[in-house]
PDB file of C-alpha atoms in Angstrom:
ATOM      1  CA  PRO N   1      15.872   7.696-134.479  1.00 56.00           C
ATOM      2  CA  LEU N   2      18.641   7.624-137.019  1.00 63.00           C
ATOM      3  CA  ILE N   3      17.404   4.371-138.560  1.00 78.00           C
ATOM      4  CA  ASP N   4      13.997   2.830-139.169  1.00 88.00           C
ATOM      5  CA  ILE N   5      13.613   0.290-136.359  1.00 88.00           C
ATOM      6  CA  GLN N   6      11.081  -1.866-138.187  1.00 88.00           C
ATOM      7  CA  ALA N   7      13.040  -1.947-141.464  1.00 88.00           C
ATOM      8  CA  THR N   8      16.237  -2.868-139.628  1.00 88.00           C
ATOM      9  CA  ALA N   9      14.480  -5.640-137.681  1.00 90.00           C
ATOM     10  CA  GLU N  10      12.951  -6.985-140.916  1.00 86.00           C
ATOM     11  CA  ALA N  11      16.421  -6.979-142.532  1.00 87.00           C
ATOM     12  CA  PHE N  12      17.817  -9.098-139.691  1.00 87.00           C
ATOM     13  CA  LEU N  13      14.802 -11.407-139.814  1.00 84.00           C
ATOM     14  CA  SER N  14      14.993 -11.869-143.588  1.00 81.00           C
ATOM     15  CA  SER N  15      18.365 -13.536-142.942  1.00 83.00           C
ATOM     16  CA  ASN N  16      16.842 -15.581-140.112  1.00 82.00           C
ATOM     17  CA  ARG N  17      19.023 -13.774-137.552  1.00 87.00           C
ATOM     18  CA  VAL N  18      16.749 -14.201-134.524  1.00 88.00           C
ATOM     19  CA  GLN N  19      19.460 -13.552-131.942  1.00 90.00           C
ATOM     20  CA  GLU N  20      20.633 -10.352-133.651  1.00 91.00           C
ATOM     21  CA  THR N  21      17.042  -9.183-134.199  1.00 92.00           C
ATOM     22  CA  THR N  22      16.324  -9.770-130.506  1.00 93.00           C
ATOM     23  CA  ALA N  23      19.411  -7.875-129.366  1.00 94.00           C
ATOM     24  CA  PHE N  24      18.648  -4.987-131.722  1.00 93.00           C
ATOM     25  CA  LEU N  25      14.980  -4.743-130.746  1.00 94.00           C
ATOM     26  CA  LEU N  26      15.725  -4.962-127.029  1.00 94.00           C
ATOM     27  CA  GLU N  27      18.022  -1.969-127.364  1.00 92.00           C
ATOM     28  CA  ALA N  28      15.700  -0.047-129.708  1.00 93.00           C
ATOM     29  CA  LEU N  29      12.589  -0.657-127.584  1.00 94.00           C
ATOM     30  CA  LYS N  30      14.111  -0.074-124.142  1.00 93.00           C
ATOM     31  CA  ASP N  31      12.076   3.133-123.690  1.00 94.00           C
ATOM     32  CA  ASN N  32       8.854   1.070-123.778  1.00 94.00           C
ATOM     33  CA  LYS N  33       6.853   3.475-125.963  1.00 93.00           C
ATOM     34  CA  GLU N  34       3.246   2.771-126.855  1.00 95.00           C
ATOM     35  CA  GLU N  35       3.889   3.473-130.560  1.00 94.00           C
ATOM     36  CA  HIS N  36       6.241   0.469-130.548  1.00 94.00           C
ATOM     37  CA  ALA N  37       3.486  -1.994-129.570  1.00 96.00           C
ATOM     38  CA  TYR N  38       3.756  -3.854-132.902  1.00 95.00           C
ATOM     39  CA  LEU N  39       7.536  -4.215-132.556  1.00 95.00           C
ATOM     40  CA  GLN N  40       7.243  -5.330-128.932  1.00 97.00           C
ATOM     41  CA  THR N  41       4.799  -8.013-130.071  1.00 97.00           C
ATOM     42  CA  LYS N  42       7.149  -8.987-132.906  1.00 95.00           C
ATOM     43  CA  LEU N  43      10.102  -9.287-130.519  1.00 95.00           C
ATOM     44  CA  LEU N  44       8.262 -11.700-128.236  1.00 97.00           C
ATOM     45  CA  GLU N  45       6.718 -13.547-131.181  1.00 95.00           C
ATOM     46  CA  ILE N  46      10.013 -14.276-132.971  1.00 94.00           C
ATOM     47  CA  ASN N  47      11.435 -15.784-129.794  1.00 95.00           C
ATOM     48  CA  LEU N  48       8.327 -17.797-128.918  1.00 95.00           C
ATOM     49  CA  ILE N  49       7.976 -19.166-132.451  1.00 92.00           C
ATOM     50  CA  GLY N  50      11.684 -19.148-133.333  1.00 86.00           C
ATOM     51  CA  GLY N  51      12.687 -21.710-130.750  1.00 82.00           C
ATOM     52  CA  ALA N  52      13.842 -19.435-127.914  1.00 89.00           C
ATOM     53  CA  PRO N  53      10.849 -19.309-125.553  1.00 93.00           C
ATOM     54  CA  GLN N  54      13.217 -18.901-122.591  1.00 94.00           C
ATOM     55  CA  VAL N  55      14.348 -15.558-124.082  1.00 95.00           C
ATOM     56  CA  ALA N  56      10.735 -14.371-124.413  1.00 95.00           C
ATOM     57  CA  ASP N  57      10.102 -15.597-120.857  1.00 96.00           C
ATOM     58  CA  ALA N  58      13.064 -13.562-119.556  1.00 95.00           C
ATOM     59  CA  ILE N  59      11.878 -10.449-121.409  1.00 95.00           C
ATOM     60  CA  MET N  60       8.382 -10.824-119.910  1.00 95.00           C
ATOM     61  CA  GLN N  61       9.859 -11.562-116.474  1.00 94.00           C
ATOM     62  CA  ASN N  62      11.793  -8.281-116.576  1.00 92.00           C
ATOM     63  CA  GLY N  63       8.610  -6.372-117.386  1.00 92.00           C
ATOM     64  CA  ILE N  64      10.428  -3.975-119.718  1.00 89.00           C
ATOM     65  CA  LEU N  65       7.784  -4.222-122.446  1.00 94.00           C
ATOM     66  CA  THR N  66       4.165  -3.444-121.650  1.00 95.00           C
ATOM     67  CA  HIS N  67       2.479  -2.387-124.892  1.00 96.00           C
ATOM     68  CA  TYR N  68       2.485  -5.663-126.841  1.00 96.00           C
ATOM     69  CA  ASP N  69      -0.611  -7.604-127.951  1.00 96.00           C
ATOM     70  CA  ARG N  70      -1.295  -9.580-124.770  1.00 95.00           C
ATOM     71  CA  ALA N  71      -3.896 -11.960-126.223  1.00 94.00           C
ATOM     72  CA  HIS N  72      -1.669 -12.877-129.178  1.00 97.00           C
ATOM     73  CA  ILE N  73       1.369 -13.453-126.962  1.00 97.00           C
ATOM     74  CA  GLY N  74      -0.808 -15.437-124.534  1.00 97.00           C
ATOM     75  CA  LYS N  75      -1.733 -17.834-127.355  1.00 97.00           C
ATOM     76  CA  LEU N  76       1.915 -18.192-128.359  1.00 97.00           C
ATOM     77  CA  CYS N  77       2.876 -18.878-124.725  1.00 97.00           C
ATOM     78  CA  GLU N  78       0.246 -21.628-124.696  1.00 96.00           C
ATOM     79  CA  ARG N  79       1.677 -23.178-127.867  1.00 95.00           C
ATOM     80  CA  ALA N  80       5.131 -23.099-126.261  1.00 95.00           C
ATOM     81  CA  GLY N  81       3.769 -24.880-123.157  1.00 94.00           C
ATOM     82  CA  MET N  82       4.398 -21.827-120.976  1.00 96.00           C
ATOM     83  CA  TRP N  83       1.134 -22.222-119.051  1.00 97.00           C
ATOM     84  CA  GLN N  84       1.816 -19.715-116.275  1.00 96.00           C
ATOM     85  CA  ARG N  85       2.892 -17.013-118.725  1.00 96.00           C
ATOM     86  CA  ALA N  86      -0.182 -17.725-120.851  1.00 97.00           C
ATOM     87  CA  ALA N  87      -2.453 -17.399-117.808  1.00 97.00           C
ATOM     88  CA  GLU N  88      -0.908 -14.026-116.962  1.00 96.00           C
ATOM     89  CA  HIS N  89      -1.938 -12.731-120.381  1.00 96.00           C
ATOM     90  CA  TYR N  90      -5.629 -13.647-120.243  1.00 95.00           C
ATOM     91  CA  SER N  91      -8.644 -12.061-118.617  1.00 92.00           C
ATOM     92  CA  ASP N  92     -11.431 -14.050-120.337  1.00 94.00           C
ATOM     93  CA  ILE N  93     -12.540 -16.968-118.144  1.00 96.00           C
ATOM     94  CA  ASN N  94     -12.748 -19.366-121.110  1.00 96.00           C
ATOM     95  CA  ASP N  95      -9.103 -18.703-121.999  1.00 96.00           C
ATOM     96  CA  ILE N  96      -8.132 -19.049-118.344  1.00 97.00           C
ATOM     97  CA  LYS N  97      -9.996 -22.368-117.992  1.00 97.00           C
ATOM     98  CA  ARG N  98      -8.308 -23.702-121.135  1.00 96.00           C
ATOM     99  CA  VAL N  99      -4.851 -22.824-119.785  1.00 97.00           C
ATOM    100  CA  PHE N 100      -5.657 -24.198-116.332  1.00 96.00           C
ATOM    101  CA  LYS N 101      -6.326 -27.620-117.848  1.00 94.00           C
ATOM    102  CA  ASN N 102      -2.547 -27.757-117.462  1.00 94.00           C
ATOM    103  CA  SER N 103      -2.523 -26.533-113.869  1.00 92.00           C
ATOM    104  CA  HIS N 104      -0.823 -29.789-112.842  1.00 90.00           C
ATOM    105  CA  GLN N 105       2.238 -28.437-114.715  1.00 92.00           C
ATOM    106  CA  MET N 106       2.115 -25.080-112.931  1.00 95.00           C
ATOM    107  CA  ASN N 107       3.721 -24.068-109.681  1.00 95.00           C
ATOM    108  CA  PRO N 108       1.021 -24.566-106.985  1.00 95.00           C
ATOM    109  CA  GLU N 109       1.950 -21.223-105.372  1.00 96.00           C
ATOM    110  CA  PHE N 110       1.374 -19.496-108.724  1.00 97.00           C
ATOM    111  CA  VAL N 111      -2.047 -21.162-109.039  1.00 97.00           C
ATOM    112  CA  VAL N 112      -3.124 -20.074-105.553  1.00 97.00           C
ATOM    113  CA  THR N 113      -1.854 -16.522-106.051  1.00 97.00           C
ATOM    114  CA  TYR N 114      -3.485 -16.319-109.495  1.00 97.00           C
ATOM    115  CA  PHE N 115      -6.927 -16.716-107.926  1.00 97.00           C
ATOM    116  CA  GLY N 116      -6.314 -13.409-106.145  1.00 95.00           C
ATOM    117  CA  LYS N 117      -6.466 -11.668-109.550  1.00 95.00           C
ATOM    118  CA  LEU N 118      -9.873 -13.103-110.407  1.00 96.00           C
ATOM    119  CA  ASN N 119     -13.279 -11.866-109.326  1.00 96.00           C
ATOM    120  CA  ARG N 120     -15.582 -14.078-107.237  1.00 96.00           C
ATOM    121  CA  GLU N 121     -17.532 -15.527-110.187  1.00 96.00           C
ATOM    122  CA  GLN N 122     -14.377 -16.315-112.162  1.00 97.00           C
ATOM    123  CA  SER N 123     -12.772 -17.969-109.138  1.00 97.00           C
ATOM    124  CA  ILE N 124     -15.765 -20.218-108.462  1.00 97.00           C
ATOM    125  CA  ALA N 125     -16.061 -21.118-112.168  1.00 97.00           C
ATOM    126  CA  LEU N 126     -12.355 -21.972-112.362  1.00 97.00           C
ATOM    127  CA  LEU N 127     -12.447 -24.022-109.153  1.00 96.00           C
ATOM    128  CA  LYS N 128     -15.438 -26.006-110.476  1.00 96.00           C
ATOM    129  CA  ASP N 129     -13.624 -26.577-113.754  1.00 96.00           C
ATOM    130  CA  MET N 130     -10.396 -27.683-112.077  1.00 95.00           C
ATOM    131  CA  MET N 131     -12.196 -30.044-109.721  1.00 93.00           C
ATOM    132  CA  SER N 132     -14.225 -31.569-112.542  1.00 92.00           C
ATOM    133  CA  ARG N 133     -10.981 -33.001-113.926  1.00 88.00           C
ATOM    134  CA  GLY N 134     -10.433 -35.417-111.097  1.00 81.00           C
ATOM    135  CA  PRO N 135      -8.412 -35.573-107.913  1.00 85.00           C
ATOM    136  CA  SER N 136      -5.089 -34.360-109.353  1.00 87.00           C
ATOM    137  CA  ASN N 137      -6.018 -30.727-108.619  1.00 90.00           C
ATOM    138  CA  MET N 138      -7.559 -31.396-105.200  1.00 92.00           C
ATOM    139  CA  GLN N 139      -4.608 -30.230-103.077  1.00 93.00           C
ATOM    140  CA  VAL N 140      -4.265 -26.872-104.838  1.00 95.00           C
ATOM    141  CA  CYS N 141      -8.055 -26.355-104.883  1.00 96.00           C
ATOM    142  CA  VAL N 142      -8.126 -26.861-101.103  1.00 96.00           C
ATOM    143  CA  GLU N 143      -5.314 -24.300-100.743  1.00 96.00           C
ATOM    144  CA  VAL N 144      -7.264 -21.810-102.900  1.00 97.00           C
ATOM    145  CA  ALA N 145     -10.440 -22.382-100.854  1.00 96.00           C
ATOM    146  CA  LYS N 146      -8.551 -21.890 -97.577  1.00 95.00           C
ATOM    147  CA  LYS N 147      -6.772 -18.722 -98.718  1.00 95.00           C
ATOM    148  CA  TYR N 148      -9.797 -17.045-100.328  1.00 96.00           C
ATOM    149  CA  ASN N 149     -12.476 -18.360 -97.963  1.00 94.00           C
ATOM    150  CA  ASP N 150     -13.633 -14.862 -96.947  1.00 91.00           C
ATOM    151  CA  GLU N 151     -13.750 -13.545-100.536  1.00 94.00           C
ATOM    152  CA  LEU N 152     -15.471 -16.585-102.047  1.00 94.00           C
ATOM    153  CA  GLY N 153     -17.742 -17.552 -99.145  1.00 92.00           C
ATOM    154  CA  SER N 154     -17.727 -20.870 -97.332  1.00 91.00           C
ATOM    155  CA  GLU N 155     -21.254 -21.771 -98.438  1.00 92.00           C
ATOM    156  CA  GLU N 156     -20.300 -21.487-102.119  1.00 94.00           C
ATOM    157  CA  LEU N 157     -17.015 -23.323-101.576  1.00 95.00           C
ATOM    158  CA  VAL N 158     -18.742 -26.207 -99.758  1.00 94.00           C
ATOM    159  CA  LYS N 159     -21.107 -26.520-102.763  1.00 95.00           C
ATOM    160  CA  VAL N 160     -18.136 -26.656-105.138  1.00 95.00           C
ATOM    161  CA  PHE N 161     -16.557 -29.527-103.173  1.00 95.00           C
ATOM    162  CA  GLU N 162     -19.883 -31.351-102.757  1.00 94.00           C
ATOM    163  CA  ASN N 163     -20.808 -31.062-106.452  1.00 93.00           C
ATOM    164  CA  ALA N 164     -17.390 -32.478-107.374  1.00 92.00           C
ATOM    165  CA  LYS N 165     -17.998 -35.309-104.860  1.00 91.00           C
ATOM    166  CA  ALA N 166     -14.695 -34.308-103.302  1.00 90.00           C
ATOM    167  CA  THR N 167     -15.346 -35.351 -99.705  1.00 89.00           C
ATOM    168  CA  GLU N 168     -11.654 -35.550 -98.849  1.00 91.00           C
ATOM    169  CA  GLY N 169     -11.080 -32.027-100.207  1.00 91.00           C
ATOM    170  CA  LEU N 170     -14.113 -30.781 -98.297  1.00 92.00           C
ATOM    171  CA  TYR N 171     -12.774 -32.397 -95.125  1.00 93.00           C
ATOM    172  CA  TYR N 172      -9.377 -30.660 -95.432  1.00 91.00           C
ATOM    173  CA  TYR N 173     -10.955 -27.324 -96.374  1.00 93.00           C
ATOM    174  CA  LEU N 174     -13.433 -27.367 -93.477  1.00 91.00           C
ATOM    175  CA  GLY N 175     -10.751 -28.570 -91.073  1.00 91.00           C
ATOM    176  CA  ALA N 176      -8.684 -25.513 -91.937  1.00 88.00           C
ATOM    177  CA  VAL N 177     -11.449 -22.900 -91.695  1.00 83.00           C
ATOM    178  CA  VAL N 178     -13.945 -24.190 -89.120  1.00 79.00           C
ATOM    179  CA  ASN N 179     -12.168 -22.616 -86.128  1.00 72.00           C
ATOM    180  CA  PHE N 180     -11.989 -19.190 -87.800  1.00 67.00           C
ATOM    181  CA  SER N 181     -15.295 -19.057 -89.638  1.00 60.00           C
ATOM    182  CA  GLU N 182     -18.107 -16.720 -88.697  1.00 62.00           C
ATOM    183  CA  ASP N 183     -20.568 -18.604 -90.933  1.00 59.00           C
ATOM    184  CA  PRO N 184     -23.256 -20.655 -89.166  1.00 52.00           C
TER     185      PRO N 184
END
């Protein structure tokens, strides 16, 4: 490049020019190169911290940057109250559980679909955690159990509902799967 991308971005930032820095970095980083991971992280960070989380959200939505520090950006998404974006950035079940404490503020379809990315143990652990927080998550937990019944196993799912003393949830879950189940 003809100019030093990082030095130019720092010059814009030193004058608190977040919008100009964003525009410059978006153009400079459009090739999505791995060696620009730090600058990709910086671009998302300045928008998440600098009061323009919707800009960072749009950048992530477009998927044009893929080499940034996912864990760091996940934490910043959490701080900005962007629970779904934060969840997309985590793979550790403890981080996922922490974010899903706000599942009532997430799109239910996102929550159900998200379970498809988890392994069996993570899914059961997250369901238990969500159900331990009272009836507000019951509807979405039933939807998860219905959709992933084959992957998670009806025996394990029944235990999750029973341990949470969620008889109504168990009723709706069993009502949806009983006609299609091969389990005794």
